[in-house]
Amino acid sequence: MTLSSLIPVLALVGGLLSAPSARPAMDDDDDGATLVVRVGTFENDDGRLGCRLFSNPSSFPDGSGRSRTATIDGTRGTCTFRNVEPGTYALAAIHDENENGRLDKNWVGMPTEGYGVSNNKTHAMSAPEWSESSFTVTAGERRTFNIRLRY
């Protein structure tokens, strides 16, 4: 395992909490979909859950997207995105255990906090791909996603 092969993974989780929060959907659109993001299983209930909704393949998984944070309840946490316009999206989640606003890493650059994406396609040596993580949203839809964290 080389540090250069870990860079895409580190970009995903490091950028999740630190990137600016662009909004791919309008908050005041009453016809929009609701996306409920259930995340688990947390190794502990320290810190906060961070979720990001991406609408652009070129920004996934480490660029800007619509962000939410939530408390952790035992081994689970939930973020909700309301009034999401119809389209294609992907989700990413991170466990910010020490609430420092970034993903912590060990001396070789491996994440020491949990992360995950929609469709649960994470890779040990590379960042997840849009094609594996994306999904389509229709008007007025209510959808629940269960994301497993990788530590």
C-alpha angles and dihedrals in degrees: 000000000000129000091238091058090054097053096091091052092047091049090055097053098032093051095045096081101024104048119096116266109249114177118228092186135043118253093209098052106113093192094058127115126256118228118196113196115199112191129191172190098039117190088222139352095249119125128356142299117246121198130184129192115207125199098175124067091210092059096047126134103001107024136079125309142143107297138206134176127200142178121260117242108200106301098345141063134185134209122186127204113195131193095020112175119234112273146089119304144164130208133216129187135191136189105224095194098180096034093234092137096246142071113265119223137194125241093281093048099258116143114258093190126065125265137174145167140215113284087024096253103149123154130209095223106027143034119268117263127239091233091058097042105037128102137176125248125202128202114283093004121147113207135176123207124194110206121191116211121230116212 
